[in-house]
């Protein structure tokens, strides 16, 4: 059970940081496309905003889950 929890935490962290990578790569592409194709740059601006928002939301969700898991673990430890 503990091993599965560790894998789940790692998955949540990885997913969270992948959204930040999407945002950063989108910002790089915005810089590259701004003078060449403005409409494409705006599309990548949308990706960058989405990436940042998803990073923040996933981070909040992960921290809330970890707090819940920690409190649940404390309850199960005290039961024994």
CSV table of C-alpha atoms in Angstrom, one decimal:
chain,number,residue,atom,x,y,z
A,1,UNK,CA,0.0,0.0,0.0
A,2,UNK,CA,2.8,2.4,0.9
A,3,UNK,CA,4.7,1.7,-2.3
A,4,UNK,CA,1.6,2.4,-4.4
A,5,UNK,CA,1.1,5.7,-2.6
A,6,UNK,CA,4.7,6.8,-3.4
A,7,UNK,CA,4.1,6.0,-7.1
A,8,UNK,CA,0.9,8.0,-7.1
A,9,UNK,CA,2.6,11.0,-5.5
A,10,UNK,CA,5.4,10.8,-8.1
A,11,UNK,CA,2.8,10.7,-10.9
A,12,UNK,CA,1.0,13.7,-9.5
A,13,UNK,CA,4.2,15.7,-9.3
A,14,UNK,CA,5.3,14.7,-12.8
A,15,UNK,CA,1.9,15.7,-14.2
A,16,UNK,CA,2.0,19.0,-12.4
A,17,UNK,CA,5.5,19.8,-13.8
A,18,UNK,CA,4.7,18.7,-17.3
A,19,UNK,CA,2.1,21.5,-17.4
A,20,UNK,CA,4.8,24.0,-16.5
A,21,UNK,CA,7.0,22.6,-19.3
A,22,UNK,CA,4.1,23.1,-21.7
A,23,UNK,CA,3.8,26.7,-20.5
A,24,UNK,CA,7.5,27.4,-20.9
A,25,UNK,CA,7.8,25.8,-24.3
A,26,UNK,CA,4.8,27.8,-25.4
A,27,UNK,CA,6.4,31.0,-24.2
A,28,UNK,CA,9.5,30.2,-26.2
A,29,UNK,CA,7.4,29.5,-29.3
A,30,UNK,CA,5.5,32.8,-28.8
A,31,UNK,CA,8.9,34.6,-29.0
A,32,UNK,CA,9.8,32.7,-32.1
A,33,UNK,CA,6.5,33.3,-33.9
A,34,UNK,CA,5.6,36.8,-32.8
A,35,UNK,CA,7.0,38.6,-35.8
A,36,UNK,CA,6.4,35.7,-38.3
A,37,UNK,CA,2.8,34.6,-37.6
A,38,UNK,CA,1.0,36.6,-35.0
A,39,UNK,CA,-2.1,34.4,-35.0
A,40,UNK,CA,0.0,31.3,-34.3
A,41,UNK,CA,1.7,33.3,-31.5
A,42,UNK,CA,-1.7,34.0,-30.0
A,43,UNK,CA,-2.5,30.3,-30.1
A,44,UNK,CA,0.7,29.5,-28.2
A,45,UNK,CA,-0.3,32.3,-25.7
A,46,UNK,CA,-3.4,30.3,-25.0
A,47,UNK,CA,-1.3,27.2,-24.5
A,48,UNK,CA,1.0,29.1,-22.1
A,49,UNK,CA,-1.9,30.4,-20.1
A,50,UNK,CA,-3.5,27.0,-20.0
A,51,UNK,CA,-0.2,25.4,-18.9
A,52,UNK,CA,0.2,27.9,-16.0
A,53,UNK,CA,-3.4,27.5,-14.8
A,54,UNK,CA,-3.2,23.7,-15.0
A,55,UNK,CA,0.1,23.7,-13.1
A,56,UNK,CA,-1.5,25.8,-10.3
A,57,UNK,CA,-4.7,23.7,-10.2
A,58,UNK,CA,-2.8,20.4,-10.2
A,59,UNK,CA,-0.4,21.6,-7.5
A,60,UNK,CA,-3.3,22.7,-5.2
A,61,UNK,CA,-5.0,19.4,-5.8
A,62,UNK,CA,-1.9,17.4,-5.1
A,63,UNK,CA,-1.1,19.3,-1.9
A,64,UNK,CA,-4.7,18.8,-0.7
A,65,UNK,CA,-4.5,15.1,-1.5
A,66,UNK,CA,-1.2,14.7,0.3
A,67,UNK,CA,-2.7,16.5,3.4
A,68,UNK,CA,-5.7,14.2,3.3
A,69,UNK,CA,-3.5,11.1,2.9
A,70,UNK,CA,-1.3,12.3,5.8
A,71,UNK,CA,-4.3,12.8,8.1
A,72,UNK,CA,-5.8,9.5,7.0
A,73,UNK,CA,-2.5,7.8,7.8
A,74,UNK,CA,-2.4,9.4,11.2
A,75,UNK,CA,-5.9,8.1,11.9
A,76,UNK,CA,-5.0,4.5,10.7
A,77,UNK,CA,-1.8,4.6,12.8
A,78,UNK,CA,-3.7,5.6,15.9
A,79,UNK,CA,-6.3,2.8,15.4
A,80,UNK,CA,-3.6,0.1,15.7
